[in-house]
Short mmCIF file of C-alpha atoms and ligand atoms in Angstrom, two decimals:
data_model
loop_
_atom_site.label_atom_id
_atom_site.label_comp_id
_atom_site.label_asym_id
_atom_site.label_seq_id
_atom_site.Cartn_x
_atom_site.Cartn_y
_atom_site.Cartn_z
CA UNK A 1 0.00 0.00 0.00
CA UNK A 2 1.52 3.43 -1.31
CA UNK A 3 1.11 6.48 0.78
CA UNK A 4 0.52 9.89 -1.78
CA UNK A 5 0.20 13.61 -0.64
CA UNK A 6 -1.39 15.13 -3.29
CA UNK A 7 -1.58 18.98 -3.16
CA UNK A 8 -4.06 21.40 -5.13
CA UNK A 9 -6.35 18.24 -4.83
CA UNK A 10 -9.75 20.23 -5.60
CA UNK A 11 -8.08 21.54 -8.47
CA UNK A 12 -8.51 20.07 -12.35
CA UNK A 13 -5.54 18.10 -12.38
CA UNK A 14 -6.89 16.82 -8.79
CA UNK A 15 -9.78 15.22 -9.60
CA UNK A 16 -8.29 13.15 -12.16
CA UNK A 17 -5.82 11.92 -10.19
CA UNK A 18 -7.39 11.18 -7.61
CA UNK A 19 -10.43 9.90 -9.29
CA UNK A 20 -7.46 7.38 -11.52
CA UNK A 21 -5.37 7.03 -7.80
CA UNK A 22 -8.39 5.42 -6.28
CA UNK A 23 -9.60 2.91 -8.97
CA UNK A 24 -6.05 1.67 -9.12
CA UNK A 25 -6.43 0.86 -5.43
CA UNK A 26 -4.00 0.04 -3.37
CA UNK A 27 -2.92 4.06 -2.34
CA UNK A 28 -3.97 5.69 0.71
CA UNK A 29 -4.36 9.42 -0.78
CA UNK A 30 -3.65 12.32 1.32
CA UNK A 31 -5.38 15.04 0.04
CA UNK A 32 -4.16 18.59 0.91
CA UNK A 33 -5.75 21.79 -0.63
CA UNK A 34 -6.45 25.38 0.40
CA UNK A 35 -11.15 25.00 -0.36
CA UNK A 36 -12.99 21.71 0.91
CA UNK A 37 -12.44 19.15 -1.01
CA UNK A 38 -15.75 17.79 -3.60
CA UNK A 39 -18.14 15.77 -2.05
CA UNK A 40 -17.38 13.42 -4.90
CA UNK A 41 -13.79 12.86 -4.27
CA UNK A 42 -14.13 12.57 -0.50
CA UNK A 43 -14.98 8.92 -0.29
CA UNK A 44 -11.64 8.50 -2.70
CA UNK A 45 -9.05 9.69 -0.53
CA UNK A 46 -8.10 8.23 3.27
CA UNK A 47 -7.94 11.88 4.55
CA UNK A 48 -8.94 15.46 2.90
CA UNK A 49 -7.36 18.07 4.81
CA UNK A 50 -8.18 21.94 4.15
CA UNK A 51 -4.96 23.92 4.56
CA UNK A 52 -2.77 25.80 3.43
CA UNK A 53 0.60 24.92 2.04
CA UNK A 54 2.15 27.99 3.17
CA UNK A 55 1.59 27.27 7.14
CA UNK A 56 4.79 24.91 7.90
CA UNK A 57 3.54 23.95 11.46
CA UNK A 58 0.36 22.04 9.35
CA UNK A 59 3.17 20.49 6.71
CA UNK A 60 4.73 19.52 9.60
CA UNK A 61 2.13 17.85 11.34
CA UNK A 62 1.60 15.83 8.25
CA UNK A 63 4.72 14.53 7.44
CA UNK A 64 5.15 13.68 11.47
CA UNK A 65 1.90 11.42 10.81
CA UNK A 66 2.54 9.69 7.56
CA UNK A 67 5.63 8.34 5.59
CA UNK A 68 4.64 8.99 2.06
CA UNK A 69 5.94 7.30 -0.99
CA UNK A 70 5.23 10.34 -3.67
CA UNK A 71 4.18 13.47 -3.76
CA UNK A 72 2.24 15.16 -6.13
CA UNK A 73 2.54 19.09 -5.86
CA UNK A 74 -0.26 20.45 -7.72
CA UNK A 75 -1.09 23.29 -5.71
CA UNK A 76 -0.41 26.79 -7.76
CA UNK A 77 -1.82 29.81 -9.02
CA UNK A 78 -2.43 29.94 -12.47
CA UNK A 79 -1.29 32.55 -15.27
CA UNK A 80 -3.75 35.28 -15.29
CA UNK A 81 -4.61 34.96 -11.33
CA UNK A 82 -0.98 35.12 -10.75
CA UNK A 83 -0.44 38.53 -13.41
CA UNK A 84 -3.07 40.27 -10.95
CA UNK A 85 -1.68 39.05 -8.02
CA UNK A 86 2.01 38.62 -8.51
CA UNK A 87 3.23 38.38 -5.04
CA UNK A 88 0.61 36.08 -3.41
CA UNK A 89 1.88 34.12 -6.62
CA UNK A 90 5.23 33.97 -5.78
CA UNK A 91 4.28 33.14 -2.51
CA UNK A 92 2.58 30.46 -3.09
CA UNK A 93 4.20 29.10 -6.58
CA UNK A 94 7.31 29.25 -5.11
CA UNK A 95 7.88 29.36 -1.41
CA UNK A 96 4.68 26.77 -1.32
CA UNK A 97 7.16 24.56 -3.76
CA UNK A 98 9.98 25.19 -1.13
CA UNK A 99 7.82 24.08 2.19
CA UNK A 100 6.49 20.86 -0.05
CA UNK A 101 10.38 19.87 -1.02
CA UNK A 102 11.93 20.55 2.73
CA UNK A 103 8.90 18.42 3.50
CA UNK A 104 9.91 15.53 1.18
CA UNK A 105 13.58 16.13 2.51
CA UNK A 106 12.81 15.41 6.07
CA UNK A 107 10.86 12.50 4.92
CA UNK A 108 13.49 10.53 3.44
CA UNK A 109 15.82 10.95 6.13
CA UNK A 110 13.13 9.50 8.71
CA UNK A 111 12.17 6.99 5.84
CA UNK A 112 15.82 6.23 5.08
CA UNK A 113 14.88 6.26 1.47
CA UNK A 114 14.18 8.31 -1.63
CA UNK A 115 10.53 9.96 -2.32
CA UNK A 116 8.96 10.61 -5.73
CA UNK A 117 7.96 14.37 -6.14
CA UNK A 118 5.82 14.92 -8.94
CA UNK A 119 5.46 18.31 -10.52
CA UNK A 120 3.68 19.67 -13.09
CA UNK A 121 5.25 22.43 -14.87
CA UNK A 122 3.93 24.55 -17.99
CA UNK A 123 4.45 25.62 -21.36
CA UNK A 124 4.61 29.09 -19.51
CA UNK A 125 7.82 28.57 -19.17
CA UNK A 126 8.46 29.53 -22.45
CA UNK A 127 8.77 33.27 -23.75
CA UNK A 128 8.76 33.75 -27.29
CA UNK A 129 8.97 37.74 -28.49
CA UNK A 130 7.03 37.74 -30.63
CA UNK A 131 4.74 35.88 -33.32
CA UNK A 132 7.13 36.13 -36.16
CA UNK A 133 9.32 33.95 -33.89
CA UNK A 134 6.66 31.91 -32.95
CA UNK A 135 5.94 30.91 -36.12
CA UNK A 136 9.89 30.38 -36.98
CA UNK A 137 10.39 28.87 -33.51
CA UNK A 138 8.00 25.31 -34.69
CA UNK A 139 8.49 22.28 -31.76
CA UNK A 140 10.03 24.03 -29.07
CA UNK A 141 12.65 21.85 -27.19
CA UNK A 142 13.01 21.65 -23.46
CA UNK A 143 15.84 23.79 -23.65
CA UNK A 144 14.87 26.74 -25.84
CA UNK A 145 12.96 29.76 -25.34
CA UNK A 146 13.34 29.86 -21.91
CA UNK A 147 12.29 33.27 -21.10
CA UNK A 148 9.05 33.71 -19.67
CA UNK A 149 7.10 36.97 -19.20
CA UNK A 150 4.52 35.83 -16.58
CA UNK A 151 4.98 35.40 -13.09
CA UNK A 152 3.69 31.58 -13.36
CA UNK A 153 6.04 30.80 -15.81
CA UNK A 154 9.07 32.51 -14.24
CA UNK A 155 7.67 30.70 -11.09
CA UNK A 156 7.13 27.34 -13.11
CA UNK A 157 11.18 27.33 -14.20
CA UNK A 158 12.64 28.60 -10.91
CA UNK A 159 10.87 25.50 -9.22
CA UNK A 160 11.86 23.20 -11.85
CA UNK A 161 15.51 23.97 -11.22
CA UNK A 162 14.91 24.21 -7.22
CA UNK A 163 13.25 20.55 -7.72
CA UNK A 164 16.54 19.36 -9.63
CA UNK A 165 18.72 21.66 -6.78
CA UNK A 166 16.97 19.39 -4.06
CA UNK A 167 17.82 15.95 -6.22
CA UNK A 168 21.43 16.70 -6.85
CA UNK A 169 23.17 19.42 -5.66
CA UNK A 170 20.91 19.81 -1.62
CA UNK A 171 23.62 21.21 0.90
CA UNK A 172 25.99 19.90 -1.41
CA UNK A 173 29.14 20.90 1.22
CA UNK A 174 27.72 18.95 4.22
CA UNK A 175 29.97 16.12 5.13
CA UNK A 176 27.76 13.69 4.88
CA UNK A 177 25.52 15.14 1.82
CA UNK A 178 22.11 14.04 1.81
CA UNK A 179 22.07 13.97 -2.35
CA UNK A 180 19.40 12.56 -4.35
CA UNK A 181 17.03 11.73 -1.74
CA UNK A 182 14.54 13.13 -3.72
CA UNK A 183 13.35 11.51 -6.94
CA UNK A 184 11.88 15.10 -8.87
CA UNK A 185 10.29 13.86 -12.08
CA UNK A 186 8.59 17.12 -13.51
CA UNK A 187 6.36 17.54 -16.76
CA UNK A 188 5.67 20.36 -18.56
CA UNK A 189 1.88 20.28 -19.43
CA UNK A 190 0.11 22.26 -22.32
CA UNK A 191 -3.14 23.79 -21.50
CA UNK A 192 -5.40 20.97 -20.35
CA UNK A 193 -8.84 20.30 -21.70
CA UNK A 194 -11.06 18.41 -18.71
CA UNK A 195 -15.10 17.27 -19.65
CA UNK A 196 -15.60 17.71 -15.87
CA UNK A 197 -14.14 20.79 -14.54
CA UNK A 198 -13.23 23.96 -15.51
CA UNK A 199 -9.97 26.00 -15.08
CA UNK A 200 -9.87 29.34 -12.92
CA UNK A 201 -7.44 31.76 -13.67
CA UNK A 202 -5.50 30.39 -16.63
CA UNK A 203 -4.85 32.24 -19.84
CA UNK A 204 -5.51 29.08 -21.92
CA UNK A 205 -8.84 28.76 -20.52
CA UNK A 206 -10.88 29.94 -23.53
CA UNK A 207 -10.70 26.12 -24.86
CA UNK A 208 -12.49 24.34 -21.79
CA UNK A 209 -14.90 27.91 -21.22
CA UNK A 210 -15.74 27.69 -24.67
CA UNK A 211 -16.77 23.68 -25.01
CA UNK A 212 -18.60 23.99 -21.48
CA UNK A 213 -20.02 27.17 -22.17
CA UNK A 214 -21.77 25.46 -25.25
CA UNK A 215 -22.61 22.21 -23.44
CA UNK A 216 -24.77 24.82 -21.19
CA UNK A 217 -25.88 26.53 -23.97
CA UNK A 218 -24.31 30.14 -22.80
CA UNK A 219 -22.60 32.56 -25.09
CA UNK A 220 -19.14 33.06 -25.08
CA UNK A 221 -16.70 35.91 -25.87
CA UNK A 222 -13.17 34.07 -26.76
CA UNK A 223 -10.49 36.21 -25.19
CA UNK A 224 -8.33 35.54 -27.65
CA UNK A 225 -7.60 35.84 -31.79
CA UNK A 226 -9.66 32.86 -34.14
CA UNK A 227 -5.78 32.44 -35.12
CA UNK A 228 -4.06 31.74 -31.59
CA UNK A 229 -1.96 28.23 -31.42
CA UNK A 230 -0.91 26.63 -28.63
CA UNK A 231 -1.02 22.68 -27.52
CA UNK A 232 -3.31 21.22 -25.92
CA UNK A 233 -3.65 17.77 -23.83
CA UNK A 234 -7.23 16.14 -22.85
CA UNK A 235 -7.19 15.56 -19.29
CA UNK A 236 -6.91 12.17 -19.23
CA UNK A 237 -4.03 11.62 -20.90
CA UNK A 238 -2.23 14.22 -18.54
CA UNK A 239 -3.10 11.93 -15.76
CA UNK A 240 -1.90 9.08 -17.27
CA UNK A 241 1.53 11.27 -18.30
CA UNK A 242 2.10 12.02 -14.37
CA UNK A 243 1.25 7.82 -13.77
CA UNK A 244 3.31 7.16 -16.09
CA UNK A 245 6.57 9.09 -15.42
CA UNK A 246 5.80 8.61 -11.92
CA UNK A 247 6.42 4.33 -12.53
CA UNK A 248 9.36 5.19 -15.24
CA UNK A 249 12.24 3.55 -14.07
CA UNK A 250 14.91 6.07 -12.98
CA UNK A 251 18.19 5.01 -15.07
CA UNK A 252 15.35 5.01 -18.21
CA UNK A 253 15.38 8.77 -17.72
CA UNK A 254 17.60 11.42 -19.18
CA UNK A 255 16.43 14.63 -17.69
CA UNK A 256 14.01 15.71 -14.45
CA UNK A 257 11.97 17.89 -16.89
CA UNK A 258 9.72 16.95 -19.76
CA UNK A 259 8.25 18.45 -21.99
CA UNK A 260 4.85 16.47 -23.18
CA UNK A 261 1.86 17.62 -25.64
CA UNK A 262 -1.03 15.67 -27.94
CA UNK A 263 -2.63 18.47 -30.27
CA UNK A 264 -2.61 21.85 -31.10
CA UNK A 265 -5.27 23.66 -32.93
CA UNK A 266 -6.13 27.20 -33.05
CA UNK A 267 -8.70 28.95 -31.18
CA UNK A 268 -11.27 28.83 -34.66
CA UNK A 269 -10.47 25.31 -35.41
CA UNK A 270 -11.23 24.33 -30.92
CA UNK A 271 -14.68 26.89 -32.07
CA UNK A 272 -15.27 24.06 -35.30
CA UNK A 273 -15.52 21.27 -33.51
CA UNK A 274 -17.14 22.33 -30.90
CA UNK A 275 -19.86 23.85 -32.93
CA UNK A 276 -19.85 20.54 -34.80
CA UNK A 277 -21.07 19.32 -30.98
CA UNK A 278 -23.38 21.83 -30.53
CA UNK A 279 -24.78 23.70 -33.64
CA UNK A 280 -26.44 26.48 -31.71
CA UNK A 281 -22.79 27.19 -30.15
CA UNK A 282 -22.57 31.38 -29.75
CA UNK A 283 -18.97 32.07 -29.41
CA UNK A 284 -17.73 35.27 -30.30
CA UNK A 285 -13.89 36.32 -30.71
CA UNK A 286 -13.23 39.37 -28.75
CA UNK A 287 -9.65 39.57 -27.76
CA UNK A 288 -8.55 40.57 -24.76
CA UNK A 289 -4.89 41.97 -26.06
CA UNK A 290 -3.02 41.59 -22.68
CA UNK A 291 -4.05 37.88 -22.29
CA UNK A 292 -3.19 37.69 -25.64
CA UNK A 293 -0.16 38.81 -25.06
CA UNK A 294 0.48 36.22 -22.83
CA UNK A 295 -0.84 33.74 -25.59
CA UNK A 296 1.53 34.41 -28.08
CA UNK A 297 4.51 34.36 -26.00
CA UNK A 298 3.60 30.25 -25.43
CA UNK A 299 5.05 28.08 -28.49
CA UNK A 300 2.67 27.35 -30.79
CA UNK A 301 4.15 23.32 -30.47
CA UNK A 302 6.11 21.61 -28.44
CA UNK A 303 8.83 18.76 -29.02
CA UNK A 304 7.72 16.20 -26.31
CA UNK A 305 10.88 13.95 -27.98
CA UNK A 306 12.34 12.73 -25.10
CA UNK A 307 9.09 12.09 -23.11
CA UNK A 308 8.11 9.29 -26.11
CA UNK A 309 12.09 7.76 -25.88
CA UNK A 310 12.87 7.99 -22.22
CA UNK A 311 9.50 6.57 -20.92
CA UNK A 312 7.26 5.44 -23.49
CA UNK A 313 4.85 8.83 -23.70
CA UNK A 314 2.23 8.66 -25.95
CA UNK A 315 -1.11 10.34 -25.86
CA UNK A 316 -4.14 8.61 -26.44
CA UNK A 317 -6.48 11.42 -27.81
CA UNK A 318 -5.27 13.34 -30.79
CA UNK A 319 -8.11 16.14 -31.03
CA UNK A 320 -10.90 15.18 -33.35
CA UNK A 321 -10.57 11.60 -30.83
CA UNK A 322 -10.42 14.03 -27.62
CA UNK A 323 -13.70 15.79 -29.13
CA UNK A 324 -15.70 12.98 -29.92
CA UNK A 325 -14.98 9.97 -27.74
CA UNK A 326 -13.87 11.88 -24.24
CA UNK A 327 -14.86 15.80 -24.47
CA UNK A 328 -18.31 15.70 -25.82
CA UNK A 329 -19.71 12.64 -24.44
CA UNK A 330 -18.31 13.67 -20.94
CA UNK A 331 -19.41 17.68 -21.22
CA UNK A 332 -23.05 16.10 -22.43
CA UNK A 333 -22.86 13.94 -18.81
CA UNK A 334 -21.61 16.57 -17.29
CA UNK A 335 -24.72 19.04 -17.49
CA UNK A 336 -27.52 16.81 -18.29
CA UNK A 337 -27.49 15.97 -14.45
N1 LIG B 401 -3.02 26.37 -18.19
C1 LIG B 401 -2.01 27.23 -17.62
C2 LIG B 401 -2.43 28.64 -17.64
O1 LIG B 401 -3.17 28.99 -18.52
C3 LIG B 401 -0.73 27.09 -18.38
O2 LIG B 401 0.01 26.10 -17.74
O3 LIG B 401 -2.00 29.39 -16.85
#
């Protein structure tokens, strides 16, 4: 029986792994997160905690109570919440990070072993200047373009590199250096596309708010241009990307840091298909030109190379598949209740 903290567990990326956690059995799920967590997940987890992953004395109350195996450190703010409120951000993008990693720290010197930390980066991290070099830029690498103009994304790399800080180089001049006693495995996600929940306070949110907001039959005022391009994952196969590199046998891996994608339309061919779902769709394109902004300085692709050689990535739903066999059916579910 594996013990998992997962934090941010009311958030999108929560539910599904929680919801996939539970039917593989055989976890006891900690569930951490700042709101109460959904009636529907309670029964799922051994223990849903409300909290906050700033206050230490609560972090430390947990990991005096539990040896976990892995930790999955969802908790953030996303890209637009995080432009309006930079420092609470920072706060808790990146100090949040820090408490969750001294956390894992102290737990593998009372466990005497290494502990998984999962962590789900972004394309935010990316920064491209401008949409001339967008276009020129194609599959961005892991390694390119790594100059991001949000605070999420600058928060996104720092903690990437303070996750690979903790697995290599932590208090690297003690005499008896307590190196890789972390296992950081971190994956950087495209905007994610759930049928059951909706994003707050991302800038690629206009593809979920536009398929739910025509499951519900509501207009909806696109925030950004018909001819905005960024990848996109269904939420399902973002689960199964954090199961997956979670199980991924270490030596198997050539980095901490993946990059990993599935499709990536623009914003008028996301508006085709989902008026091919629902014909009396009103969607309307009225950009917003500072979340635009924000838009075009994500690569329009990504590379996700090394996440297909190292570990065997592959996504299941390309996106007329996502559309029609996990979006549509699932939205339809969703609101019919
Ligand atoms: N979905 C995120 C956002 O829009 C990007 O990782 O902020």
């Amino acid at each position: 029986m594996k013990t998992i903290l997962v934090t941010g567990a009311n958030g999108e990326i929560g539910h599904g792994l929680i919801t996939r956690l539970a039917e593989q059995g055989n976890v006891r799920i900690l569930a951490l997160d700042i709101h109460e967590l959904d009636a529907t997940l309670k029964p799922k987890v051994h223990r849903a905690v409300v909290g906050d992953i700033l206050d230490t004395a609560l972090l430390e109350s947990l990991s005096a109570t539990y040896n976990f195996d892995t930790i999955y450190h969802l908790a953030a703010l996303l890209s637009t919440k995080a432009e309006r409120q930079p420092v609470l951000a920072h706060r808790v993008n990146v100090d949040g990070t820090l408490n969750l990693l001294e956390m894992a720290v102290g737990q593998s010197r009372v466990q005497g072993r290494e502990i998984k930390f999962l962590y789900p980066s972004s394309i935010a991290v990316y920064g491209l200047p401008d949409l001339q070099t967008k276009e020129r830029a194609g599959r961005v690498k892991e390694h390119e373009w790594l100059t991001p103009r949000t605070m999420y994304g600058i928060n996104k790399l720092y903690c990437e590199q303070l996750g690979i800080y903790y697995a290599q180089y932590y208090r690297q001049l003690d005499a008896d250096a307590t190196r890789g006693h972390i296992d950081f495995r971190a994956l950087r996600f495209p905007g994610l596309i759930s049928a059951v929940t909706v994003p707050t306070g991302g800038t690629s949110d206009y593809a979920p708010e536009m398929l739910h907001a025509a499951a519900q039959g509501k207009p909806y005022a696109c925030f950004v241009r018909e001819d905005t391009r960024i990848p996109f994952m269904a939420m399902p196969d973002a689960i199964e990307a954090l199961l997956q590199l979670e199980v991924a046998p270490r030596p198997k891996l050539t980095r901490f840091v993946y990059n990993v994608t599935a499709f990536n339309p623009s914003a008028r061919e996301i508006f085709e298909l989902v008026r091919q779902a629902f014909p009396k769709a009103q969607v309307t394109f009225a950009p917003d030109l500072k979340r635009q902004k924000i838009v075009d300085s994500w690569p329009a692709d990504i590379d996700d190379s090394a996440a297909r050689a190292d570990w065997g990535w592959k996504p299941s739903y390309d996106f007329k598949r996502a559309f029609a066999e996990y979006l549509v059916p699932g939205v339809l579910q969703c609101y019919r209740a």
